[in-house]
Amino acid sequence: TTEIYTLSLHDALPICYASWCGPCKEMDKEVFPLSVVGDTYNKHFICIRIQMDKTPNDVGETKNAYTMATQLEKDYAVNAYPTFLFFNGEGEAVHRALGEMDEVGFLQLATKALDPNEQYYTALRSFEAGQLDTSREKKLAMEFETTDNEFAGKLAAAYLNRVPAGQLTGPDKQELIREFQDNAEVMQLAMAYLDKLTQPNFISKTNLALIAILRRQVAVQKLTAIYLSGLSDANKGNEQVRQLMRLFKNSELVKKIVNQYVARTPIEDLYSADMLKLVAAFTTTTKDTAFRLFYVHPEKADSILGKGQAELLVKRAISKTILDPTLTISKTTLKEPNFDSLRQVITHAYNPEYADEVVIDGKVSWFLFLAETQKMPQYWPEYVAARINQGKKFRYDTLNAEIG
């Protein structure tokens, strides 16, 4: 890349793009031609467009840059477009950014590229040498999240490591944890904090906020399950405990505990507003303990949750238990589901009304999959017909509900 390093005493800016890149073409059309953009960048940089892919239509100038493109890709891990690389007059990389930007964002990028306190490569070298101003770690972590998520995660972890454990639930700290929870060190810090919480403190407002951020992490789901298992049924009636439970409605570990709790609760207590909202969140299949609350006595559930909510929950549970596994197999084998057989199974287990609704929904999903995902346009008419039937059924049910 000698051409870049020795262009002039001005800073150089290779703009790395690909011939097929939509965001690159959008910036070519909407941003680069603007006079304010041209004036700003031409004042401070020598801008070089580098096509990173090869096509049969490439002209001589593009072909001559093939070697440069390969070297940039190798040296600076250019694998997304557009990528903007900034070099100083000595040929040293100082900053990088990637992705489509509007006029304002691209002008802000120029300002940052000229500021040593904002430059990516400058910060990276300082961090690796142990010379980065620690007060800048939090800000730079957020700045470099899209540019280099791994380095940004290291900055976040370094910053959080110096934060007293009791302050990890502050809003700015939680934001860092949210963004970098996939960083092993950040997650280790968060788990170390949660592990030491006493039972009463586990469900404080600020700790619930942190747990909510991390609820998809298996380690947090396991810790929450342990916490809930240690509570008496009486304590599970605490509103903050139920709030904690609802955060993990998609966790099988927590769902098992809730189902056991529901099974031990007297039937008359299950039809309270708080309890019914809790069990509704965890009733996703026909096998769940509380399913029959909504199927057998829908009017009682609707009096608390709202008209039609029990029927909607039952239909979704039937779909997930019976329809979804069949559709998954069919979408793998490309063999049409036996909708008549599905209708018979659901009618036998529940009733014809649920069977009709679930089968209509299944046909909509199936024909959309064929027409859109599998690129089979001959199935669009069948998809449209299924959608019309779905709409008719919805209007019929709505009209009946209003009359009733």
CSV table of C-alpha atoms in Angstrom, one decimal:
chain,number,residue,atom,x,y,z
A,1,THR,CA,0.0,0.0,0.0
A,2,THR,CA,2.9,2.4,-0.7
A,3,GLU,CA,0.6,4.5,-2.9
A,4,ILE,CA,-1.5,5.4,0.2
A,5,TYR,CA,1.4,6.0,2.5
A,6,THR,CA,3.3,8.4,0.3
A,7,LEU,CA,0.5,10.4,-1.4
A,8,SER,CA,1.3,13.7,0.3
A,9,LEU,CA,1.6,15.4,3.6
A,10,HIS,CA,-2.2,15.5,3.6
A,11,ASP,CA,-4.1,12.8,5.4
A,12,ALA,CA,-5.3,10.0,3.0
A,13,LEU,CA,-8.8,8.4,3.0
A,14,PRO,CA,-9.3,5.2,1.1
A,15,ILE,CA,-13.0,4.6,0.6
A,16,CYS,CA,-13.4,0.8,0.4
A,17,TYR,CA,-16.5,-0.3,-1.5
A,18,ALA,CA,-17.9,-3.1,-3.6
A,19,SER,CA,-19.7,-3.0,-7.0
A,20,TRP,CA,-22.8,-4.7,-5.5
A,21,CYS,CA,-22.9,-2.6,-2.3
A,22,GLY,CA,-26.3,-0.9,-2.0
A,23,PRO,CA,-25.3,1.5,0.9
A,24,CYS,CA,-22.2,2.5,-1.1
A,25,LYS,CA,-24.3,3.4,-4.1
A,26,GLU,CA,-26.7,5.4,-1.9
A,27,MET,CA,-23.8,7.4,-0.5
A,28,ASP,CA,-22.5,7.9,-4.1
A,29,LYS,CA,-25.9,9.4,-5.0
A,30,GLU,CA,-26.9,11.3,-1.9
A,31,VAL,CA,-23.8,12.3,0.1
A,32,PHE,CA,-20.5,12.4,-1.8
A,33,PRO,CA,-21.8,14.9,-4.5
A,34,LEU,CA,-22.8,17.5,-1.8
A,35,SER,CA,-20.6,20.6,-2.0
A,36,VAL,CA,-20.2,20.9,1.8
A,37,VAL,CA,-19.0,17.3,1.9
A,38,GLY,CA,-16.6,17.8,-0.9
A,39,ASP,CA,-15.2,21.0,0.5
A,40,THR,CA,-14.7,19.4,4.0
A,41,TYR,CA,-13.0,16.2,2.8
A,42,ASN,CA,-11.0,17.7,0.0
A,43,LYS,CA,-9.6,20.3,2.5
A,44,HIS,CA,-8.2,17.7,4.9
A,45,PHE,CA,-7.9,14.4,2.9
A,46,ILE,CA,-6.9,12.9,-0.4
A,47,CYS,CA,-9.9,10.6,-1.0
A,48,ILE,CA,-9.3,7.4,-3.0
A,49,ARG,CA,-12.1,5.0,-4.0
A,50,ILE,CA,-11.0,1.4,-3.8
A,51,GLN,CA,-13.2,-1.3,-5.3
A,52,MET,CA,-12.7,-4.4,-3.2
A,53,ASP,CA,-14.4,-7.0,-5.5
A,54,LYS,CA,-13.6,-7.9,-9.1
A,55,THR,CA,-16.0,-7.9,-12.0
A,56,PRO,CA,-15.6,-8.5,-15.8
A,57,ASN,CA,-16.5,-4.9,-16.4
A,58,ASP,CA,-13.7,-3.4,-14.4
A,59,VAL,CA,-11.7,-0.7,-16.2
A,60,GLY,CA,-7.9,-0.3,-16.1
A,61,GLU,CA,-7.9,2.1,-13.2
A,62,THR,CA,-9.9,-0.3,-11.1
A,63,LYS,CA,-7.7,-3.3,-12.1
A,64,ASN,CA,-4.6,-1.4,-11.2
A,65,ALA,CA,-5.9,-1.1,-7.7
A,66,TYR,CA,-6.5,-4.8,-7.2
A,67,THR,CA,-3.2,-5.3,-5.3
A,68,MET,CA,-4.0,-2.3,-3.1
A,69,ALA,CA,-7.5,-3.6,-2.4
A,70,THR,CA,-6.1,-7.0,-1.4
A,71,GLN,CA,-3.5,-5.5,0.9
A,72,LEU,CA,-6.1,-3.2,2.6
A,73,GLU,CA,-8.4,-6.2,3.1
A,74,LYS,CA,-5.6,-8.2,4.7
A,75,ASP,CA,-4.0,-5.5,6.8
A,76,TYR,CA,-7.1,-3.8,8.1
A,77,ALA,CA,-9.7,-6.6,8.1
A,78,VAL,CA,-12.0,-4.8,5.5
A,79,ASN,CA,-14.9,-7.1,5.2
A,80,ALA,CA,-17.9,-4.8,5.3
A,81,TYR,CA,-18.8,-1.9,3.0
A,82,PRO,CA,-18.4,0.9,2.8
A,83,THR,CA,-15.3,1.1,5.0
A,84,PHE,CA,-13.5,4.4,5.5
A,85,LEU,CA,-9.8,4.2,6.5
A,86,PHE,CA,-8.0,7.3,7.5
A,87,PHE,CA,-4.2,7.7,7.3
A,88,ASN,CA,-2.0,10.5,8.5
A,89,GLY,CA,0.7,12.1,6.4
A,90,GLU,CA,3.3,9.5,7.6
A,91,GLY,CA,1.2,6.7,6.3
A,92,GLU,CA,0.0,5.6,9.7
A,93,ALA,CA,-3.6,4.4,10.1
A,94,VAL,CA,-5.4,6.6,12.7
A,95,HIS,CA,-9.1,6.0,12.3
A,96,ARG,CA,-11.7,3.8,10.6
A,97,ALA,CA,-15.5,3.7,10.3
A,98,LEU,CA,-17.9,1.6,8.4
A,99,GLY,CA,-21.5,1.6,7.1
A,100,GLU,CA,-23.8,4.0,5.3
A,101,MET,CA,-24.0,7.6,6.7
A,102,ASP,CA,-26.1,10.6,5.9
A,103,GLU,CA,-24.6,14.1,5.3
A,104,VAL,CA,-24.5,15.0,9.0
A,105,GLY,CA,-22.9,11.7,10.1
A,106,PHE,CA,-20.3,11.8,7.3
A,107,LEU,CA,-19.3,15.3,8.3
A,108,GLN,CA,-19.1,14.3,11.9
A,109,LEU,CA,-16.8,11.5,10.9
A,110,ALA,CA,-14.4,13.9,9.3
A,111,THR,CA,-14.2,15.8,12.6
A,112,LYS,CA,-13.5,12.7,14.6
A,113,ALA,CA,-10.9,11.5,12.2
A,114,LEU,CA,-8.9,14.7,12.7
A,115,ASP,CA,-9.2,14.5,16.5
A,116,PRO,CA,-6.6,12.2,18.2
A,117,ASN,CA,-8.9,11.8,21.1
A,118,GLU,CA,-11.5,10.2,18.8
A,119,GLN,CA,-9.4,8.2,16.5
A,120,TYR,CA,-9.9,4.4,16.5
A,121,TYR,CA,-6.4,3.2,15.7
A,122,THR,CA,-4.8,5.9,18.0
A,123,ALA,CA,-7.0,4.7,20.9
A,124,LEU,CA,-6.2,1.0,20.1
A,125,ARG,CA,-2.5,1.6,20.1
A,126,SER,CA,-2.7,3.6,23.4
A,127,PHE,CA,-4.9,0.9,25.0
A,128,GLU,CA,-2.5,-1.9,24.0
A,129,ALA,CA,0.4,0.0,25.5
A,130,GLY,CA,-1.5,0.7,28.7
A,131,GLN,CA,-1.5,4.5,28.0
A,132,LEU,CA,-5.1,5.2,27.2
A,133,ASP,CA,-6.8,7.8,29.4
A,134,THR,CA,-9.1,5.6,31.5
A,135,SER,CA,-11.7,8.5,31.7
A,136,ARG,CA,-12.3,8.0,27.9
A,137,GLU,CA,-12.9,4.2,28.0
A,138,LYS,CA,-16.7,4.4,28.4
A,139,LYS,CA,-17.2,7.0,25.7
A,140,LEU,CA,-14.9,5.2,23.2
A,141,ALA,CA,-16.5,1.8,23.9
A,142,MET,CA,-19.8,3.2,22.6
A,143,GLU,CA,-18.1,5.0,19.7
A,144,PHE,CA,-16.3,2.0,18.4
A,145,GLU,CA,-19.1,-0.6,18.9
A,146,THR,CA,-19.8,-0.9,15.2
A,147,THR,CA,-16.2,-0.3,14.1
A,148,ASP,CA,-14.6,-3.0,16.2
A,149,ASN,CA,-17.0,-4.7,18.7
A,150,GLU,CA,-14.2,-6.8,20.2
A,151,PHE,CA,-12.0,-3.8,21.0
A,152,ALA,CA,-15.1,-1.9,22.2
A,153,GLY,CA,-15.9,-4.8,24.5
A,154,LYS,CA,-12.4,-4.7,26.0
A,155,LEU,CA,-12.8,-0.9,26.7
A,156,ALA,CA,-16.2,-1.5,28.3
A,157,ALA,CA,-14.8,-4.3,30.5
A,158,ALA,CA,-11.7,-2.2,31.5
A,159,TYR,CA,-14.0,0.7,32.5
A,160,LEU,CA,-16.5,-1.6,34.4
A,161,ASN,CA,-13.7,-3.3,36.2
A,162,ARG,CA,-12.9,-0.1,38.0
A,163,VAL,CA,-16.5,0.6,39.0
A,164,PRO,CA,-17.4,-0.3,42.6
A,165,ALA,CA,-19.8,-3.3,42.5
A,166,GLY,CA,-22.6,-1.4,44.1
A,167,GLN,CA,-22.6,1.1,41.3
A,168,LEU,CA,-23.0,-1.4,38.4
A,169,THR,CA,-26.7,-0.7,38.3
A,170,GLY,CA,-26.3,3.0,37.5
A,171,PRO,CA,-28.0,3.9,34.2
A,172,ASP,CA,-24.8,4.5,32.2
A,173,LYS,CA,-23.2,1.3,33.6
A,174,GLN,CA,-26.3,-0.7,32.6
A,175,GLU,CA,-26.2,0.7,29.1
A,176,LEU,CA,-22.6,-0.5,28.7
A,177,ILE,CA,-23.6,-3.9,30.1
A,178,ARG,CA,-26.5,-4.1,27.7
A,179,GLU,CA,-24.4,-3.4,24.7
A,180,PHE,CA,-21.5,-5.6,25.6
A,181,GLN,CA,-23.1,-8.5,27.5
A,182,ASP,CA,-21.6,-10.9,24.9
A,183,ASN,CA,-18.2,-9.9,26.1
A,184,ALA,CA,-17.0,-12.6,28.5
A,185,GLU,CA,-15.3,-10.3,30.9
A,186,VAL,CA,-18.3,-7.9,31.0
A,187,MET,CA,-20.6,-10.8,31.7
A,188,GLN,CA,-18.3,-12.2,34.4
A,189,LEU,CA,-18.4,-8.8,36.2
A,190,ALA,CA,-22.2,-8.7,36.0
A,191,MET,CA,-22.6,-12.3,37.2
A,192,ALA,CA,-20.2,-11.7,40.1
A,193,TYR,CA,-22.4,-8.8,41.2
A,194,LEU,CA,-25.7,-10.7,40.9
A,195,ASP,CA,-24.2,-13.8,42.6
A,196,LYS,CA,-23.5,-11.8,45.8
A,197,LEU,CA,-27.0,-10.3,46.1
A,198,THR,CA,-29.0,-11.3,49.2
A,199,GLN,CA,-32.5,-12.7,48.6
A,200,PRO,CA,-34.3,-9.4,49.4
A,201,ASN,CA,-32.0,-7.3,47.3
A,202,PHE,CA,-32.2,-9.6,44.2
A,203,ILE,CA,-35.6,-8.0,43.3
A,204,SER,CA,-34.9,-4.4,44.1
A,205,LYS,CA,-35.9,-2.0,41.3
A,206,THR,CA,-32.4,-1.3,40.0
A,207,ASN,CA,-31.4,-5.0,40.2
A,208,LEU,CA,-34.5,-6.0,38.3
A,209,ALA,CA,-33.6,-3.5,35.6
A,210,LEU,CA,-30.1,-5.2,35.3
A,211,ILE,CA,-31.6,-8.7,35.3
A,212,ALA,CA,-34.0,-7.6,32.6
A,213,ILE,CA,-31.1,-6.5,30.4
A,214,LEU,CA,-29.4,-9.9,30.9
A,215,ARG,CA,-32.5,-12.1,30.8
A,216,ARG,CA,-31.4,-13.9,27.6
A,217,GLN,CA,-28.2,-15.1,29.2
A,218,VAL,CA,-28.3,-18.7,30.3
A,219,ALA,CA,-26.3,-18.0,33.4
A,220,VAL,CA,-28.8,-15.4,34.5
A,221,GLN,CA,-31.7,-17.7,33.8
A,222,LYS,CA,-30.1,-20.4,36.0
A,223,LEU,CA,-29.4,-17.9,38.8
A,224,THR,CA,-33.0,-16.7,38.7
A,225,ALA,CA,-34.3,-20.3,38.8
A,226,ILE,CA,-32.2,-20.9,41.9
A,227,TYR,CA,-33.5,-17.8,43.5
A,228,LEU,CA,-37.1,-18.6,42.7
A,229,SER,CA,-36.7,-22.2,43.9
A,230,GLY,CA,-35.6,-20.9,47.3
A,231,LEU,CA,-38.8,-18.9,47.8
A,232,SER,CA,-41.9,-20.1,49.5
A,233,ASP,CA,-45.2,-20.0,47.6
A,234,ALA,CA,-46.3,-17.1,49.8
A,235,ASN,CA,-43.2,-15.1,48.8
A,236,LYS,CA,-43.9,-15.9,45.1
A,237,GLY,CA,-47.0,-13.7,45.5
A,238,ASN,CA,-44.8,-10.6,45.9
A,239,GLU,CA,-45.4,-8.3,42.9
A,240,GLN,CA,-41.7,-7.8,42.3
A,241,VAL,CA,-41.2,-11.6,42.3
A,242,ARG,CA,-43.9,-12.0,39.8
A,243,GLN,CA,-42.4,-9.2,37.7
A,244,LEU,CA,-39.1,-11.2,37.8
A,245,MET,CA,-40.9,-14.3,36.7
A,246,ARG,CA,-42.6,-12.6,33.8
A,247,LEU,CA,-39.2,-11.4,32.6
A,248,PHE,CA,-38.3,-15.0,32.0
A,249,LYS,CA,-41.4,-16.2,30.2
A,250,ASN,CA,-39.3,-17.7,27.5
A,251,SER,CA,-37.0,-19.6,29.9
A,252,GLU,CA,-37.8,-23.3,30.2
A,253,LEU,CA,-36.0,-23.3,33.6
A,254,VAL,CA,-38.2,-20.6,35.1
A,255,LYS,CA,-41.3,-21.9,33.3
A,256,LYS,CA,-40.9,-25.2,35.1
A,257,ILE,CA,-40.9,-23.5,38.4
A,258,VAL,CA,-44.0,-21.4,37.6
A,259,ASN,CA,-45.9,-24.5,36.4
A,260,GLN,CA,-45.1,-26.2,39.6
A,261,TYR,CA,-46.2,-23.1,41.6
A,262,VAL,CA,-49.5,-23.0,39.6
A,263,ALA,CA,-50.1,-26.7,40.2
A,264,ARG,CA,-49.9,-26.1,44.0
A,265,THR,CA,-52.1,-23.0,43.9
A,266,PRO,CA,-55.9,-23.5,44.7
A,267,ILE,CA,-58.0,-23.0,41.6
A,268,GLU,CA,-59.9,-20.1,43.1
A,269,ASP,CA,-56.7,-18.2,43.7
A,270,LEU,CA,-55.6,-18.6,40.1
A,271,TYR,CA,-58.4,-16.3,38.9
A,272,SER,CA,-57.1,-13.2,40.6
A,273,ALA,CA,-55.9,-10.5,38.2
A,274,ASP,CA,-52.2,-10.7,39.2
A,275,MET,CA,-52.1,-14.5,39.1
A,276,LEU,CA,-53.9,-14.8,35.8
A,277,LYS,CA,-51.6,-12.3,34.2
A,278,LEU,CA,-48.6,-14.3,35.4
A,279,VAL,CA,-49.9,-17.7,34.2
A,280,ALA,CA,-51.0,-16.2,30.9
A,281,ALA,CA,-47.4,-15.2,30.2
A,282,PHE,CA,-46.2,-18.8,30.8
A,283,THR,CA,-49.0,-20.5,29.0
A,284,THR,CA,-47.6,-21.1,25.5
A,285,THR,CA,-48.5,-24.7,24.8
A,286,THR,CA,-51.4,-27.0,25.6
A,287,LYS,CA,-49.2,-28.9,28.0
A,288,ASP,CA,-48.7,-26.0,30.3
A,289,THR,CA,-50.4,-26.3,33.7
A,290,ALA,CA,-52.7,-23.3,33.3
A,291,PHE,CA,-53.8,-24.0,29.8
A,292,ARG,CA,-57.2,-25.5,30.9
A,293,LEU,CA,-57.9,-22.3,32.9
A,294,PHE,CA,-58.3,-20.5,29.6
A,295,TYR,CA,-59.8,-23.4,27.6
A,296,VAL,CA,-62.4,-24.6,30.0
A,297,HIS,CA,-63.5,-21.3,31.5
A,298,PRO,CA,-62.7,-18.6,28.9
A,299,GLU,CA,-65.4,-16.3,30.2
A,300,LYS,CA,-63.8,-16.1,33.6
A,301,ALA,CA,-60.4,-15.4,32.2
A,302,ASP,CA,-61.8,-12.8,29.8
A,303,SER,CA,-63.5,-11.0,32.6
A,304,ILE,CA,-60.1,-10.3,34.0
A,305,LEU,CA,-57.8,-10.1,30.9
A,306,GLY,CA,-60.3,-8.6,28.4
A,307,LYS,CA,-62.8,-10.0,26.0
A,308,GLY,CA,-61.3,-12.6,23.5
A,309,GLN,CA,-58.0,-12.9,25.3
A,310,ALA,CA,-58.6,-16.5,26.5
A,311,GLU,CA,-59.5,-17.6,23.0
A,312,LEU,CA,-56.4,-15.9,21.5
A,313,LEU,CA,-54.2,-17.6,24.1
A,314,VAL,CA,-55.8,-21.0,23.5
A,315,LYS,CA,-55.4,-20.7,19.7
A,316,ARG,CA,-51.7,-19.7,20.0
A,317,ALA,CA,-51.1,-22.7,22.4
A,318,ILE,CA,-52.8,-25.1,20.0
A,319,SER,CA,-50.8,-23.7,17.1
A,320,LYS,CA,-47.5,-24.0,18.9
A,321,THR,CA,-48.2,-27.5,20.1
A,322,ILE,CA,-49.8,-29.1,17.0
A,323,LEU,CA,-49.3,-26.8,14.0
A,324,ASP,CA,-45.8,-25.4,14.4
A,325,PRO,CA,-43.9,-28.8,14.6
A,326,THR,CA,-45.8,-29.9,11.4
A,327,LEU,CA,-44.9,-26.7,9.5
A,328,THR,CA,-41.2,-27.0,10.6
A,329,ILE,CA,-41.0,-30.5,9.1
A,330,SER,CA,-42.8,-29.4,5.9
A,331,LYS,CA,-40.6,-26.4,5.4
A,332,THR,CA,-37.6,-28.7,5.7
A,333,THR,CA,-38.9,-31.4,3.3
A,334,LEU,CA,-40.9,-29.0,1.1
A,335,LYS,CA,-43.8,-31.4,1.4
A,336,GLU,CA,-47.2,-29.8,2.0
A,337,PRO,CA,-48.7,-30.4,5.4
A,338,ASN,CA,-51.8,-32.5,5.6
A,339,PHE,CA,-54.1,-29.8,6.6
A,340,ASP,CA,-57.2,-32.1,6.6
A,341,SER,CA,-55.4,-34.4,9.1
A,342,LEU,CA,-54.5,-31.4,11.2
A,343,ARG,CA,-58.1,-30.2,11.3
A,344,GLN,CA,-59.3,-33.6,12.4
A,345,VAL,CA,-56.7,-33.8,15.2
A,346,ILE,CA,-57.5,-30.4,16.6
A,347,THR,CA,-61.3,-30.9,16.2
A,348,HIS,CA,-61.0,-34.2,18.2
A,349,ALA,CA,-58.9,-32.7,20.9
A,350,TYR,CA,-60.6,-29.3,21.2
A,351,ASN,CA,-63.4,-28.1,18.8
A,352,PRO,CA,-64.0,-27.3,15.1
A,353,GLU,CA,-63.8,-23.6,15.6
A,354,TYR,CA,-60.2,-23.7,16.8
A,355,ALA,CA,-59.4,-26.3,14.1
A,356,ASP,CA,-60.6,-24.0,11.4
A,357,GLU,CA,-58.7,-21.0,12.7
A,358,VAL,CA,-55.4,-22.8,13.2
A,359,VAL,CA,-55.6,-24.5,9.8
A,360,ILE,CA,-56.3,-21.1,8.1
A,361,ASP,CA,-53.3,-19.6,9.9
A,362,GLY,CA,-51.2,-22.6,8.8
A,363,LYS,CA,-52.1,-22.2,5.2
A,364,VAL,CA,-51.2,-18.5,5.3
A,365,SER,CA,-47.8,-19.4,6.7
A,366,TRP,CA,-47.2,-22.3,4.3
A,367,PHE,CA,-48.1,-20.5,1.1
A,368,LEU,CA,-46.2,-17.4,2.1
A,369,PHE,CA,-43.1,-19.6,2.8
A,370,LEU,CA,-43.4,-21.2,-0.7
A,371,ALA,CA,-44.0,-17.9,-2.6
A,372,GLU,CA,-41.6,-15.6,-0.8
A,373,THR,CA,-38.9,-17.7,0.9
A,374,GLN,CA,-38.7,-20.4,-1.7
A,375,LYS,CA,-39.3,-18.0,-4.6
A,376,MET,CA,-42.2,-20.0,-6.1
A,377,PRO,CA,-44.5,-17.2,-7.5
A,378,GLN,CA,-47.1,-19.8,-8.6
A,379,TYR,CA,-48.2,-20.0,-4.9
A,380,TRP,CA,-49.0,-16.3,-4.5
A,381,PRO,CA,-52.7,-16.8,-5.5
A,382,GLU,CA,-53.1,-19.6,-2.9
A,383,TYR,CA,-51.5,-17.3,-0.3
A,384,VAL,CA,-53.9,-14.5,-1.2
A,385,ALA,CA,-56.9,-16.8,-1.0
A,386,ALA,CA,-55.7,-18.0,2.4
A,387,ARG,CA,-55.3,-14.4,3.6
A,388,ILE,CA,-58.8,-13.6,2.5
A,389,ASN,CA,-60.2,-16.6,4.4
A,390,GLN,CA,-58.2,-15.5,7.4
A,391,GLY,CA,-59.7,-12.0,7.1
A,392,LYS,CA,-63.2,-13.3,6.8
A,393,LYS,CA,-62.8,-15.4,9.8
A,394,PHE,CA,-61.5,-12.5,11.8
A,395,ARG,CA,-64.4,-10.2,10.8
A,396,TYR,CA,-66.9,-13.0,11.6
A,397,ASP,CA,-65.4,-13.6,15.1
A,398,THR,CA,-65.3,-9.8,15.8
A,399,LEU,CA,-68.9,-9.3,14.7
A,400,ASN,CA,-70.1,-12.2,16.9
A,401,ALA,CA,-68.0,-10.9,19.8
A,402,GLU,CA,-69.6,-7.4,19.5
A,403,ILE,CA,-73.1,-8.9,19.2
A,404,GLY,CA,-72.5,-11.2,22.2
